[in-house]
CSV table of C-alpha atoms (C1' of nucleotides) in Angstrom, one decimal:
chain,number,residue,atom,x,y,z
A,125,UNK,CA,125.4,99.0,92.9
A,126,UNK,CA,124.1,102.2,91.1
A,127,UNK,CA,122.3,105.3,92.5
A,128,UNK,CA,119.1,103.7,91.4
A,129,UNK,CA,119.7,100.5,93.7
A,130,UNK,CA,121.2,102.8,96.6
A,131,UNK,CA,118.1,104.9,96.7
A,132,UNK,CA,115.9,101.9,96.6
A,133,UNK,CA,117.7,100.2,99.5
A,134,UNK,CA,117.5,103.5,101.5
A,135,UNK,CA,114.0,104.0,100.9
A,136,UNK,CA,113.2,100.4,101.4
A,137,UNK,CA,114.7,100.8,105.0
A,138,UNK,CA,113.0,104.1,105.5
A,139,UNK,CA,109.6,103.0,104.9
A,140,UNK,CA,110.0,100.3,107.5
A,141,UNK,CA,110.8,102.5,110.4
A,142,UNK,CA,109.2,105.8,109.2
A,143,UNK,CA,107.2,107.3,112.4
A,144,UNK,CA,105.0,109.3,110.4
A,145,UNK,CA,104.0,106.5,108.0
A,146,UNK,CA,103.4,104.1,110.6
A,147,UNK,CA,101.5,106.7,112.8
A,148,UNK,CA,99.3,107.4,109.9
A,149,UNK,CA,98.6,103.9,109.0
A,150,UNK,CA,97.7,103.2,112.6
A,151,UNK,CA,95.4,105.9,112.8
A,152,UNK,CA,93.5,105.0,109.7
A,153,UNK,CA,93.2,101.5,110.7
A,154,UNK,CA,91.8,102.4,114.2
A,155,UNK,CA,89.7,105.1,112.7
A,156,UNK,CA,88.1,102.5,110.3
A,157,UNK,CA,87.2,100.3,113.2
A,158,UNK,CA,85.7,103.1,115.3
A,159,UNK,CA,83.9,104.6,112.5
A,160,UNK,CA,82.2,101.3,111.4
A,161,UNK,CA,81.2,100.5,114.9
A,162,UNK,CA,80.1,104.3,115.6
A,163,UNK,CA,78.2,104.4,112.1
A,164,UNK,CA,74.5,104.0,113.5
A,165,UNK,CA,75.2,107.3,115.5
A,166,UNK,CA,75.4,109.0,112.4
A,167,UNK,CA,78.7,110.7,113.4
A,168,UNK,CA,82.4,110.1,112.6
A,169,UNK,CA,84.6,109.3,115.5
A,170,UNK,CA,86.4,112.5,114.9
A,171,UNK,CA,83.2,114.5,115.5
A,172,UNK,CA,82.3,112.3,118.5
A,173,UNK,CA,85.8,113.3,119.9
A,174,UNK,CA,85.1,116.9,119.4
A,175,UNK,CA,81.9,116.7,121.1
A,176,UNK,CA,83.6,115.0,123.8
A,177,UNK,CA,86.4,117.8,124.3
A,178,UNK,CA,83.5,120.5,123.9
A,179,UNK,CA,81.5,118.6,126.7
A,180,UNK,CA,84.4,118.7,129.1
A,181,UNK,CA,85.2,122.2,128.5
A,182,UNK,CA,82.5,124.4,127.2
A,183,UNK,CA,82.1,127.2,126.7
A,184,UNK,CA,85.4,127.6,125.0
A,185,UNK,CA,87.3,129.5,122.3
A,186,UNK,CA,87.8,128.1,118.7
A,187,UNK,CA,91.5,128.5,119.4
A,188,UNK,CA,91.3,126.6,122.6
A,189,UNK,CA,89.4,123.7,121.0
A,190,UNK,CA,92.1,123.6,118.3
A,191,UNK,CA,94.9,123.4,121.0
A,192,UNK,CA,92.9,120.6,122.6
A,193,UNK,CA,92.5,118.6,119.3
A,194,UNK,CA,96.2,119.2,118.1
A,195,UNK,CA,94.8,120.7,115.1
A,196,UNK,CA,95.1,124.0,113.2
A,197,UNK,CA,92.3,126.4,114.0
A,198,UNK,CA,91.4,126.9,110.7
A,199,UNK,CA,90.6,122.9,110.7
A,200,UNK,CA,88.3,123.8,113.6
A,201,UNK,CA,86.4,126.5,112.0
A,202,UNK,CA,85.4,123.9,109.3
A,203,UNK,CA,85.0,120.8,111.3
A,204,UNK,CA,82.4,122.7,113.5
A,205,UNK,CA,80.2,123.6,110.7
A,206,UNK,CA,78.3,120.2,109.9
A,207,UNK,CA,78.0,119.9,114.0
A,208,UNK,CA,76.5,123.4,114.1
A,209,UNK,CA,74.1,122.8,111.3
A,210,UNK,CA,73.1,119.4,113.0
A,211,UNK,CA,72.4,121.6,116.3
A,212,UNK,CA,74.8,119.7,118.4
A,213,UNK,CA,77.2,122.5,119.1
A,214,UNK,CA,76.3,126.3,119.2
A,215,UNK,CA,78.5,129.3,118.9
A,216,UNK,CA,78.0,132.9,120.3
A,217,UNK,CA,80.2,135.8,120.4
A,218,UNK,CA,82.3,136.7,123.6
A,219,UNK,CA,81.0,140.0,124.9
A,220,UNK,CA,84.6,140.8,126.3
A,221,UNK,CA,86.1,140.3,123.0
A,222,UNK,CA,84.2,140.3,119.7
A,223,UNK,CA,86.9,138.4,117.7
A,224,UNK,CA,86.3,135.4,120.0
A,225,UNK,CA,83.6,132.6,119.2
A,226,UNK,CA,82.6,130.6,121.9
A,227,UNK,CA,81.7,127.0,121.3
A,228,UNK,CA,78.9,125.2,123.6
A,229,UNK,CA,77.6,121.7,123.5
A,230,UNK,CA,73.7,121.9,123.0
A,231,UNK,CA,71.3,119.7,124.9
A,232,UNK,CA,70.9,117.8,121.5
A,233,UNK,CA,74.5,117.6,121.4
A,234,UNK,CA,74.7,116.1,124.7
A,235,UNK,CA,72.1,113.7,124.0
A,236,UNK,CA,74.2,112.5,120.6
A,237,UNK,CA,76.9,112.1,122.7
A,238,UNK,CA,75.1,110.1,125.5
A,239,UNK,CA,73.8,107.8,122.8
A,240,UNK,CA,77.2,107.3,121.2
A,241,UNK,CA,79.0,106.5,124.3
A,242,UNK,CA,77.9,102.7,124.5
A,243,UNK,CA,79.0,102.2,120.9
A,244,UNK,CA,82.2,104.2,121.8
A,245,UNK,CA,82.7,101.8,124.6
A,246,UNK,CA,82.1,98.8,122.1
A,247,UNK,CA,84.8,100.1,119.6
A,248,UNK,CA,87.4,101.0,122.1
A,249,UNK,CA,86.9,97.5,124.0
A,250,UNK,CA,87.3,95.8,120.7
A,251,UNK,CA,90.5,97.5,119.5
A,252,UNK,CA,91.8,97.1,123.0
A,253,UNK,CA,91.1,93.3,122.9
A,254,UNK,CA,92.5,92.8,119.3
A,255,UNK,CA,95.7,94.8,120.3
A,256,UNK,CA,96.0,93.0,123.6
A,257,UNK,CA,96.5,94.9,126.8
A,258,UNK,CA,100.4,94.8,126.5
A,259,UNK,CA,100.3,96.9,123.3
A,260,UNK,CA,97.5,99.3,124.7
A,261,UNK,CA,99.2,99.9,127.7
A,262,UNK,CA,102.6,100.8,125.7
A,263,UNK,CA,100.7,102.6,122.8
A,264,UNK,CA,98.5,105.1,124.7
A,265,UNK,CA,101.3,106.8,126.8
A,266,UNK,CA,103.5,106.9,123.6
A,267,UNK,CA,100.5,108.5,121.6
A,268,UNK,CA,100.4,111.1,124.5
A,269,UNK,CA,103.9,111.9,124.3
A,270,UNK,CA,103.8,112.1,120.5
A,271,UNK,CA,100.6,114.4,120.5
A,272,UNK,CA,102.7,116.9,122.5
A,273,UNK,CA,105.5,117.2,120.1
A,274,UNK,CA,104.6,120.6,119.0
A,275,UNK,CA,106.1,122.7,116.1
A,276,UNK,CA,109.4,121.7,114.9
A,277,UNK,CA,112.4,123.6,115.2
A,278,UNK,CA,113.8,123.5,111.9
A,279,UNK,CA,117.6,124.4,112.2
B,294,UNK,CA,73.9,113.4,140.1
B,295,UNK,CA,71.7,114.0,137.1
B,296,UNK,CA,72.1,112.5,133.5
B,297,UNK,CA,73.7,115.8,132.3
B,298,UNK,CA,76.6,115.3,134.9
B,299,UNK,CA,76.5,111.3,134.4
B,300,UNK,CA,77.2,111.8,130.7
B,301,UNK,CA,79.8,114.5,131.3
B,302,UNK,CA,81.8,112.3,133.5
B,303,UNK,CA,81.7,109.3,131.4
B,304,UNK,CA,82.7,111.4,128.3
B,305,UNK,CA,85.3,113.0,130.4
B,306,UNK,CA,86.8,109.6,131.1
B,307,UNK,CA,86.4,108.4,127.6
B,308,UNK,CA,88.2,111.2,125.9
B,309,UNK,CA,91.2,110.6,128.1
B,310,UNK,CA,91.6,107.0,127.0
B,311,UNK,CA,90.1,106.9,123.7
B,312,UNK,CA,92.5,105.1,121.2
B,313,UNK,CA,91.3,106.4,118.2
B,314,UNK,CA,91.4,110.1,119.6
B,315,UNK,CA,94.8,109.7,120.9
B,316,UNK,CA,96.0,108.0,117.6
B,317,UNK,CA,94.8,110.8,115.3
B,318,UNK,CA,96.2,113.5,117.6
B,319,UNK,CA,99.6,111.7,117.5
B,320,UNK,CA,99.4,111.2,113.8
B,321,UNK,CA,98.4,114.9,113.4
B,322,UNK,CA,101.5,116.2,115.6
B,323,UNK,CA,104.0,113.9,113.9
B,324,UNK,CA,102.8,114.5,110.4
B,325,UNK,CA,103.1,118.3,111.2
B,326,UNK,CA,106.7,117.8,112.0
B,327,UNK,CA,107.5,115.8,109.0
B,328,UNK,CA,105.7,118.2,106.7
B,329,UNK,CA,107.3,121.2,108.0
B,330,UNK,CA,110.8,119.8,107.5
B,331,UNK,CA,109.9,118.1,104.2
B,332,UNK,CA,108.2,121.1,102.9
B,333,UNK,CA,111.4,122.2,100.8
B,334,UNK,CA,110.7,118.9,98.5
B,335,UNK,CA,107.4,120.2,97.7
B,336,UNK,CA,105.8,117.1,98.6
B,337,UNK,CA,103.9,115.9,101.6
B,338,UNK,CA,105.1,113.4,103.7
B,339,UNK,CA,101.9,111.2,102.7
B,340,UNK,CA,103.1,111.3,99.0
B,341,UNK,CA,106.9,110.5,100.0
B,342,UNK,CA,105.6,107.5,101.9
B,343,UNK,CA,103.2,106.6,98.8
B,344,UNK,CA,106.7,107.1,96.6
B,345,UNK,CA,108.5,104.7,98.9
B,346,UNK,CA,105.9,101.9,98.9
B,347,UNK,CA,105.9,102.2,95.1
B,348,UNK,CA,109.7,102.3,94.7
B,349,UNK,CA,109.9,99.2,97.0
B,350,UNK,CA,107.0,97.1,94.9
B,351,UNK,CA,106.5,98.7,91.4
B,352,UNK,CA,105.0,98.0,89.4
B,353,UNK,CA,102.1,97.1,91.5
B,354,UNK,CA,98.1,97.4,91.5
B,355,UNK,CA,96.3,100.1,92.7
B,356,UNK,CA,94.5,97.7,95.1
B,357,UNK,CA,97.7,96.3,96.4
B,358,UNK,CA,99.1,99.8,96.9
B,359,UNK,CA,95.9,100.5,98.9
B,360,UNK,CA,96.4,97.4,101.1
B,361,UNK,CA,100.0,98.4,101.6
B,362,UNK,CA,99.0,101.9,102.7
B,363,UNK,CA,96.1,100.4,104.9
B,364,UNK,CA,93.7,102.8,102.7
B,365,UNK,CA,90.7,102.5,100.8
B,366,UNK,CA,91.4,102.1,97.2
B,367,UNK,CA,89.4,104.9,96.1
B,368,UNK,CA,91.5,107.0,98.2
B,369,UNK,CA,94.5,105.7,96.3
B,370,UNK,CA,92.8,106.4,92.9
B,371,UNK,CA,92.7,110.1,93.9
B,372,UNK,CA,96.0,110.5,95.9
B,373,UNK,CA,98.1,109.3,92.9
B,374,UNK,CA,96.4,111.8,90.6
B,375,UNK,CA,98.8,114.7,91.6
B,376,UNK,CA,101.8,112.3,91.7
B,377,UNK,CA,100.9,111.3,88.1
B,378,UNK,CA,100.4,115.0,87.0
B,379,UNK,CA,103.8,115.8,88.5
B,380,UNK,CA,105.3,112.8,86.7
B,381,UNK,CA,106.6,110.9,89.7
B,382,UNK,CA,104.7,107.9,89.0
B,383,UNK,CA,102.9,106.6,85.8
B,384,UNK,CA,100.3,104.2,85.0
B,385,UNK,CA,99.8,101.4,82.6
B,386,UNK,CA,97.1,98.9,82.1
B,387,UNK,CA,97.9,95.2,82.9
B,388,UNK,CA,97.7,93.4,79.5
B,389,UNK,CA,96.6,90.3,81.3
B,390,UNK,CA,93.5,91.9,83.1
B,391,UNK,CA,92.6,94.9,81.5
B,392,UNK,CA,90.6,96.1,84.8
B,393,UNK,CA,94.2,96.5,86.6
B,394,UNK,CA,96.1,99.6,86.5
B,395,UNK,CA,99.8,99.0,87.2
B,396,UNK,CA,101.5,101.8,89.0
B,397,UNK,CA,105.1,102.5,88.4
B,398,UNK,CA,107.9,105.1,89.9
B,399,UNK,CA,109.3,107.0,87.1
B,400,UNK,CA,113.0,108.3,87.0
B,401,UNK,CA,111.8,111.6,87.9
B,402,UNK,CA,109.9,110.1,91.0
B,403,UNK,CA,113.1,108.3,91.9
B,404,UNK,CA,114.9,111.5,91.8
B,405,UNK,CA,112.5,113.0,93.9
B,406,UNK,CA,112.6,110.5,96.5
B,407,UNK,CA,116.2,110.5,96.5
B,408,UNK,CA,116.2,114.2,97.1
B,409,UNK,CA,113.8,113.9,100.0
B,410,UNK,CA,115.6,111.1,101.8
B,411,UNK,CA,117.9,113.4,103.7
B,412,UNK,CA,115.3,115.6,104.7
B,413,UNK,CA,113.2,112.6,105.7
B,414,UNK,CA,116.0,111.4,107.9
B,415,UNK,CA,116.2,114.9,109.7
B,416,UNK,CA,112.3,114.7,110.3
B,417,UNK,CA,112.7,111.2,111.6
B,418,UNK,CA,115.7,111.9,113.8
B,419,UNK,CA,114.2,114.8,115.2
B,420,UNK,CA,110.8,113.0,116.0
B,421,UNK,CA,112.8,110.2,117.5
B,422,UNK,CA,115.0,112.5,119.7
B,423,UNK,CA,112.2,114.6,121.0
B,424,UNK,CA,110.1,111.3,121.7
B,425,UNK,CA,113.3,109.6,123.3
B,426,UNK,CA,114.5,106.1,122.5
B,427,UNK,CA,112.1,104.5,124.8
B,428,UNK,CA,108.9,105.8,123.6
B,429,UNK,CA,110.1,105.1,120.0
B,430,UNK,CA,111.0,101.4,120.8
B,431,UNK,CA,107.5,100.9,122.3
B,432,UNK,CA,105.7,103.1,119.7
B,433,UNK,CA,106.8,101.5,116.5
B,434,UNK,CA,105.8,98.0,117.1
B,435,UNK,CA,102.6,99.2,118.9
B,436,UNK,CA,101.8,101.0,115.7
B,437,UNK,CA,102.6,98.0,113.4
B,438,UNK,CA,100.1,95.9,115.6
B,439,UNK,CA,97.4,98.5,115.2
B,440,UNK,CA,98.0,99.1,111.4
B,441,UNK,CA,97.1,95.3,111.1
B,442,UNK,CA,93.7,95.7,112.8
B,443,UNK,CA,91.9,95.0,109.8
B,444,UNK,CA,88.1,95.3,109.3
B,445,UNK,CA,86.0,95.1,112.6
B,446,UNK,CA,83.5,92.3,113.0
B,447,UNK,CA,80.3,94.1,114.3
B,448,UNK,CA,78.4,91.6,116.2
C,66,DC,C1',78.1,80.5,74.9
C,67,DC,C1',75.5,83.4,77.4
C,68,DA,C1',73.7,85.2,81.9
C,69,DT,C1',74.9,86.3,86.3
C,70,DA,C1',78.3,87.0,89.7
C,71,DT,C1',82.6,88.9,91.1
C,72,DA,C1',86.6,91.9,90.8
C,73,DT,C1',89.1,96.3,89.9
C,74,DT,C1',89.2,100.9,89.3
C,75,DA,C1',86.8,105.5,89.1
C,76,DT,C1',83.4,109.2,90.5
C,77,DG,C1',79.8,111.7,93.5
C,78,DT,C1',79.4,113.6,97.9
C,79,DA,C1',81.0,114.6,102.3
C,80,DT,C1',84.3,115.2,106.1
C,81,DA,C1',89.3,116.0,107.5
C,82,DT,C1',93.5,118.7,107.2
C,83,DG,C1',96.7,122.6,106.9
C,84,DC,C1',99.0,126.7,104.4
C,85,DA,C1',98.5,131.4,102.8
C,86,DT,C1',95.8,135.0,103.0
C,87,DG,C1',92.0,138.1,104.2
C,88,DT,C1',88.9,140.5,107.9
C,89,DA,C1',87.6,142.3,111.9
C,90,DT,C1',88.8,143.4,116.5
C,91,DA,C1',91.9,144.3,120.2
C,92,DA,C1',96.3,146.3,122.2
C,93,DT,C1',100.3,148.9,122.2
C,94,DG,C1',103.3,152.8,121.3
C,95,DG,C1',104.0,157.7,120.6
D,94,DC,C1',93.7,159.9,120.2
D,95,DC,C1',95.6,157.5,116.1
D,96,DA,C1',98.8,154.6,113.6
D,97,DT,C1',100.8,150.3,114.0
D,98,DT,C1',101.1,146.0,115.6
D,99,DA,C1',99.1,141.6,117.2
D,100,DT,C1',95.4,138.3,117.8
D,101,DA,C1',91.1,135.5,116.5
D,102,DC,C1',88.6,133.5,113.3
D,103,DA,C1',87.2,132.8,108.3
D,104,DT,C1',88.0,131.5,103.2
D,105,DG,C1',90.6,129.8,98.9
D,106,DC,C1',93.2,126.4,97.7
D,107,DA,C1',94.9,121.8,97.7
D,108,DT,C1',95.5,117.4,99.4
D,109,DA,C1',93.6,113.3,102.5
D,110,DT,C1',90.1,109.9,103.5
D,111,DA,C1',86.1,106.7,102.9
D,112,DC,C1',81.3,105.2,101.7
D,113,DA,C1',77.9,104.6,98.1
D,114,DT,C1',77.7,103.8,93.6
D,115,DA,C1',79.0,103.6,88.7
D,116,DA,C1',81.5,101.6,84.8
D,117,DT,C1',84.3,98.2,82.9
D,118,DA,C1',86.3,93.6,82.7
D,119,DT,C1',86.9,89.0,84.3
D,120,DA,C1',85.2,84.6,85.9
D,121,DT,C1',81.7,81.1,86.4
D,122,DG,C1',77.6,78.3,86.3
D,123,DG,C1',74.4,76.2,83.3
DNA sequence: CCATATATTATGTATATGCATGTATAATGG
DNA sequence: CCATTATACATGCATATACATAATATATGG
């Protein structure tokens, strides 16, 4: 067995168990179902999730929003742009600290979220049904653990 | 309790259990750990996963690669571009069907994959260790189920 | 054999994501 | 009080992702 074959076999095993690959594949598959069902809202599932978090905690800082979304703050800076343009969230400077931008859900955003919730429920139910309750009950807590991984300590 | 409050509470419950939101958050967190550890390879984890799949199945069609990655074929059309430019995979037309483009791992790509595998093992071990074996053993099969969701039947 | 339908990949446009870096503001040390 | 440092957000660049649509090639029905 030469190097070529050896690498092939190691790589073949790796791809079957890679936690990153599987997490991303599953994420894409679930996102597709949600996005298709939520398409009539004119919003992507990512955007609806963002509105949900802002709804629960507004007004909140860009950095805190990034933490809640387990995302880079530079990503939030950009993902909120189309939502601001659509008028669903608004931004205003913090009087106490002018570096800080406070994000708030607008009435229009709240209305959009309200309209989206029934379709969200449809998507959630459909995915849950197709996965089966057993899978869902193991998946959710495991995903929550994974989301709390935080930065790696590369030693 | 007015509509405002009602929506807030429903949305607050939804965001806690949303399978799409949790899957995406977990995917981002896991990806960050892998990408940080794999940074010395000059490749992203997504690209290494793609090389692994091509390694296991090359030569293969763009469409078949998309199926294996649970991704849109238009996404594959673009994600392979930097890998072709780097010389890690090559493309050639299928003689039997000139619509088809066959993707192959190059020697250079195989070498890059071989170099990446030890770091991949580090990332996989570190994530597995931090999640705990119990979580990993429930997570992997659940993610595999989720990745097989396929398109939704919107009724 | 040709017209139409179907299949395969690419491109236009838009959002999603993160690193390196830049800019403005606040905090801190001397 | 000022110089340095740290924090918060934005921007440049690159990859990731998908829908609508286009371009090309095959398949199929008459």
